[in-house]
PDB file of C-alpha atoms in Angstrom:
ATOM      1  CA  UNK Q  24      42.529 -70.598  42.831  1.00 72.00           C
ATOM      2  CA  UNK Q  25      39.349 -70.674  40.747  1.00 87.00           C
ATOM      3  CA  UNK Q  26      38.690 -73.047  37.881  1.00 91.00           C
ATOM      4  CA  UNK Q  27      39.180 -71.404  34.487  1.00 96.00           C
ATOM      5  CA  UNK Q  28      38.653 -73.120  31.165  1.00 97.00           C
ATOM      6  CA  UNK Q  29      41.740 -73.124  28.945  1.00 97.00           C
ATOM      7  CA  UNK Q  30      41.317 -70.513  26.150  1.00 97.00           C
ATOM      8  CA  UNK Q  31      41.745 -73.130  23.409  1.00 97.00           C
ATOM      9  CA  UNK Q  32      38.956 -75.273  24.862  1.00 97.00           C
ATOM     10  CA  UNK Q  33      36.764 -72.199  25.234  1.00 97.00           C
ATOM     11  CA  UNK Q  34      37.339 -71.232  21.595  1.00 97.00           C
ATOM     12  CA  UNK Q  35      36.835 -74.727  20.126  1.00 97.00           C
ATOM     13  CA  UNK Q  36      33.722 -75.741  22.072  1.00 98.00           C
ATOM     14  CA  UNK Q  37      30.288 -74.780  23.311  1.00 98.00           C
ATOM     15  CA  UNK Q  38      29.370 -75.208  26.953  1.00 98.00           C
ATOM     16  CA  UNK Q  39      26.512 -77.700  27.398  1.00 97.00           C
ATOM     17  CA  UNK Q  40      26.385 -77.791  31.200  1.00 97.00           C
ATOM     18  CA  UNK Q  41      27.953 -79.346  34.261  1.00 97.00           C
ATOM     19  CA  UNK Q  42      28.085 -82.612  36.110  1.00 98.00           C
ATOM     20  CA  UNK Q  43      29.110 -82.527  39.779  1.00 98.00           C
ATOM     21  CA  UNK Q  44      32.848 -82.711  38.935  1.00 98.00           C
ATOM     22  CA  UNK Q  45      33.114 -81.836  35.253  1.00 98.00           C
ATOM     23  CA  UNK Q  46      32.108 -79.200  32.757  1.00 98.00           C
ATOM     24  CA  UNK Q  47      30.574 -80.723  29.607  1.00 98.00           C
ATOM     25  CA  UNK Q  48      31.609 -79.182  26.291  1.00 98.00           C
ATOM     26  CA  UNK Q  49      30.692 -79.893  22.660  1.00 98.00           C
ATOM     27  CA  UNK Q  50      33.390 -79.508  19.998  1.00 97.00           C
ATOM     28  CA  UNK Q  51      32.391 -77.185  17.145  1.00 97.00           C
ATOM     29  CA  UNK Q  52      33.847 -79.495  14.501  1.00 95.00           C
ATOM     30  CA  UNK Q  53      31.165 -81.206  12.419  1.00 92.00           C
ATOM     31  CA  UNK Q  54      32.063 -84.763  13.379  1.00 89.00           C
ATOM     32  CA  UNK Q  55      30.824 -87.044  16.073  1.00 82.00           C
ATOM     33  CA  UNK Q  56      29.166 -85.997  18.367  1.00 93.00           C
ATOM     34  CA  UNK Q  57      32.399 -85.070  20.089  1.00 97.00           C
ATOM     35  CA  UNK Q  58      32.178 -84.054  23.738  1.00 98.00           C
ATOM     36  CA  UNK Q  59      34.821 -83.052  26.253  1.00 98.00           C
ATOM     37  CA  UNK Q  60      34.673 -83.424  30.024  1.00 98.00           C
ATOM     38  CA  UNK Q  61      36.834 -80.998  32.011  1.00 98.00           C
ATOM     39  CA  UNK Q  62      37.114 -81.430  35.788  1.00 98.00           C
ATOM     40  CA  UNK Q  63      36.333 -78.076  37.411  1.00 98.00           C
ATOM     41  CA  UNK Q  64      39.562 -78.035  39.421  1.00 97.00           C
ATOM     42  CA  UNK Q  65      42.169 -75.300  38.959  1.00 96.00           C
ATOM     43  CA  UNK Q  66      45.533 -76.196  37.433  1.00 95.00           C
ATOM     44  CA  UNK Q  67      44.708 -79.881  36.978  1.00 97.00           C
ATOM     45  CA  UNK Q  68      46.799 -81.679  34.351  1.00 97.00           C
ATOM     46  CA  UNK Q  69      46.536 -85.439  34.943  1.00 97.00           C
ATOM     47  CA  UNK Q  70      43.921 -87.937  36.124  1.00 97.00           C
ATOM     48  CA  UNK Q  71      46.332 -89.354  38.710  1.00 97.00           C
ATOM     49  CA  UNK Q  72      46.570 -85.874  40.279  1.00 97.00           C
ATOM     50  CA  UNK Q  73      42.950 -86.275  41.422  1.00 98.00           C
ATOM     51  CA  UNK Q  74      42.163 -87.773  44.801  1.00 98.00           C
ATOM     52  CA  UNK Q  75      40.500 -91.173  44.918  1.00 98.00           C
ATOM     53  CA  UNK Q  76      36.957 -89.820  45.303  1.00 98.00           C
ATOM     54  CA  UNK Q  77      37.370 -87.410  42.365  1.00 98.00           C
ATOM     55  CA  UNK Q  78      38.914 -90.162  40.220  1.00 98.00           C
ATOM     56  CA  UNK Q  79      35.855 -92.303  40.901  1.00 98.00           C
ATOM     57  CA  UNK Q  80      33.520 -89.393  40.165  1.00 98.00           C
ATOM     58  CA  UNK Q  81      35.340 -88.702  36.891  1.00 98.00           C
ATOM     59  CA  UNK Q  82      34.900 -92.344  35.887  1.00 98.00           C
ATOM     60  CA  UNK Q  83      31.186 -92.207  36.777  1.00 98.00           C
ATOM     61  CA  UNK Q  84      30.676 -89.053  34.712  1.00 98.00           C
ATOM     62  CA  UNK Q  85      32.722 -90.391  31.792  1.00 98.00           C
ATOM     63  CA  UNK Q  86      30.814 -93.673  31.796  1.00 98.00           C
ATOM     64  CA  UNK Q  87      27.462 -91.877  32.055  1.00 97.00           C
ATOM     65  CA  UNK Q  88      28.399 -89.602  29.148  1.00 98.00           C
ATOM     66  CA  UNK Q  89      29.613 -92.502  27.003  1.00 98.00           C
ATOM     67  CA  UNK Q  90      26.450 -94.478  27.743  1.00 97.00           C
ATOM     68  CA  UNK Q  91      24.172 -91.589  26.811  1.00 97.00           C
ATOM     69  CA  UNK Q  92      26.070 -90.950  23.572  1.00 98.00           C
ATOM     70  CA  UNK Q  93      25.972 -94.655  22.716  1.00 98.00           C
ATOM     71  CA  UNK Q  94      22.237 -94.896  23.431  1.00 97.00           C
ATOM     72  CA  UNK Q  95      21.441 -91.817  21.342  1.00 97.00           C
ATOM     73  CA  UNK Q  96      23.735 -92.437  18.346  1.00 97.00           C
ATOM     74  CA  UNK Q  97      24.541 -96.170  18.191  1.00 97.00           C
ATOM     75  CA  UNK Q  98      28.161 -95.621  17.092  1.00 97.00           C
ATOM     76  CA  UNK Q  99      30.530 -98.286  15.793  1.00 97.00           C
ATOM     77  CA  UNK Q 100      32.929 -97.325  18.595  1.00 97.00           C
ATOM     78  CA  UNK Q 101      33.277 -94.794  21.386  1.00 97.00           C
ATOM     79  CA  UNK Q 102      36.691 -93.126  21.512  1.00 96.00           C
ATOM     80  CA  UNK Q 103      37.535 -91.839  25.004  1.00 97.00           C
ATOM     81  CA  UNK Q 104      40.926 -90.206  25.494  1.00 96.00           C
ATOM     82  CA  UNK Q 105      42.859 -87.734  27.628  1.00 96.00           C
ATOM     83  CA  UNK Q 106      45.745 -86.467  25.510  1.00 91.00           C
ATOM     84  CA  UNK Q 107      46.650 -82.939  26.566  1.00 86.00           C
ATOM     85  CA  UNK Q 108      49.551 -82.458  24.172  1.00 87.00           C
ATOM     86  CA  UNK Q 109      48.261 -79.066  22.965  1.00 90.00           C
ATOM     87  CA  UNK Q 110      46.041 -78.142  25.931  1.00 95.00           C
ATOM     88  CA  UNK Q 111      47.642 -79.048  29.273  1.00 95.00           C
ATOM     89  CA  UNK Q 112      44.403 -78.680  31.272  1.00 97.00           C
ATOM     90  CA  UNK Q 113      42.983 -82.137  31.981  1.00 98.00           C
ATOM     91  CA  UNK Q 114      40.165 -82.824  29.532  1.00 98.00           C
ATOM     92  CA  UNK Q 115      38.719 -86.100  28.330  1.00 98.00           C
ATOM     93  CA  UNK Q 116      37.449 -86.486  24.776  1.00 97.00           C
ATOM     94  CA  UNK Q 117      34.340 -88.612  24.157  1.00 98.00           C
ATOM     95  CA  UNK Q 118      33.792 -89.150  20.433  1.00 97.00           C
ATOM     96  CA  UNK Q 119      31.133 -91.281  18.772  1.00 97.00           C
ATOM     97  CA  UNK Q 120      32.800 -92.921  15.785  1.00 96.00           C
ATOM     98  CA  UNK Q 121      31.103 -94.253  12.679  1.00 96.00           C
ATOM     99  CA  UNK Q 122      32.415 -96.045   9.600  1.00 96.00           C
ATOM    100  CA  UNK Q 123      30.978 -93.098   7.630  1.00 94.00           C
ATOM    101  CA  UNK Q 124      32.911 -90.373   9.479  1.00 91.00           C
ATOM    102  CA  UNK Q 125      35.676 -88.473   7.692  1.00 89.00           C
ATOM    103  CA  UNK Q 126      38.510 -90.018   9.714  1.00 92.00           C
ATOM    104  CA  UNK Q 127      37.393 -93.653  10.072  1.00 93.00           C
ATOM    105  CA  UNK Q 128      39.204 -95.831  11.067  1.00 94.00           C
ATOM    106  CA  UNK Q 129      42.037 -93.444  11.951  1.00 94.00           C
ATOM    107  CA  UNK Q 130      42.061 -91.174  15.009  1.00 92.00           C
ATOM    108  CA  UNK Q 131      40.187 -87.898  14.475  1.00 91.00           C
ATOM    109  CA  UNK Q 132      43.228 -85.751  15.330  1.00 87.00           C
ATOM    110  CA  UNK Q 133      44.783 -84.556  12.087  1.00 88.00           C
ATOM    111  CA  UNK Q 134      42.557 -86.805   9.993  1.00 91.00           C
ATOM    112  CA  UNK Q 135      39.435 -84.701   9.427  1.00 90.00           C
ATOM    113  CA  UNK Q 136      38.845 -81.772   7.089  1.00 90.00           C
ATOM    114  CA  UNK Q 137      38.292 -79.550  10.144  1.00 90.00           C
ATOM    115  CA  UNK Q 138      34.861 -78.354   9.018  1.00 93.00           C
ATOM    116  CA  UNK Q 139      33.083 -76.405  11.750  1.00 96.00           C
ATOM    117  CA  UNK Q 140      29.345 -76.203  12.254  1.00 97.00           C
ATOM    118  CA  UNK Q 141      27.799 -72.814  11.583  1.00 97.00           C
ATOM    119  CA  UNK Q 142      26.693 -70.915  14.700  1.00 97.00           C
ATOM    120  CA  UNK Q 143      23.092 -71.864  13.895  1.00 98.00           C
ATOM    121  CA  UNK Q 144      23.973 -75.557  13.448  1.00 97.00           C
ATOM    122  CA  UNK Q 145      26.053 -75.598  16.638  1.00 98.00           C
ATOM    123  CA  UNK Q 146      23.249 -73.949  18.588  1.00 97.00           C
ATOM    124  CA  UNK Q 147      20.779 -76.575  17.362  1.00 97.00           C
ATOM    125  CA  UNK Q 148      23.137 -79.419  18.337  1.00 97.00           C
ATOM    126  CA  UNK Q 149      23.728 -77.833  21.756  1.00 97.00           C
ATOM    127  CA  UNK Q 150      19.960 -77.519  22.302  1.00 97.00           C
ATOM    128  CA  UNK Q 151      19.380 -81.137  21.263  1.00 97.00           C
ATOM    129  CA  UNK Q 152      21.993 -82.535  23.625  1.00 97.00           C
ATOM    130  CA  UNK Q 153      21.084 -80.195  26.486  1.00 97.00           C
ATOM    131  CA  UNK Q 154      17.551 -81.597  26.340  1.00 97.00           C
ATOM    132  CA  UNK Q 155      18.907 -85.165  26.361  1.00 97.00           C
ATOM    133  CA  UNK Q 156      21.214 -84.572  29.319  1.00 96.00           C
ATOM    134  CA  UNK Q 157      18.563 -82.573  31.225  1.00 94.00           C
ATOM    135  CA  UNK Q 158      16.761 -85.816  32.107  1.00 92.00           C
ATOM    136  CA  UNK Q 159      19.719 -86.864  34.275  1.00 93.00           C
ATOM    137  CA  UNK Q 160      19.524 -85.451  37.824  1.00 94.00           C
ATOM    138  CA  UNK Q 161      23.286 -85.017  38.167  1.00 93.00           C
ATOM    139  CA  UNK Q 162      23.404 -82.700  35.127  1.00 96.00           C
ATOM    140  CA  UNK Q 163      22.917 -78.919  35.288  1.00 95.00           C
ATOM    141  CA  UNK Q 164      22.465 -77.054  31.982  1.00 95.00           C
ATOM    142  CA  UNK Q 165      24.700 -74.074  31.222  1.00 92.00           C
TER     143      UNK Q 165
END
């Protein structure tokens, strides 16, 4: 069975590119930056459902992503979480958090005004981050 992105993730994000295991998405909400990694494996729901090698690759990609975000934005804290309560497909949130963001210090879920970037703003943010990630050999732009 082929990998398909859950419709909710497809609607709420823009595709930045791919790492060897995961698709990299950017949330359209104007907070963060807020990225999502989705392993490109059909019908995957939980990290422990991955084999050992894929679990290690997911950790490498998650750590690489977190490090790049931290280097570029200098956040107060990186929030990394795999919830899946509304979207069962395994996806891992990577959110740069700042004392100035709308939800600080609470979790972002249910604690932001839900403001979305305009298409033009989202496109500019996608372009910015695509250029940043393009310097990493394991990344392939969308």
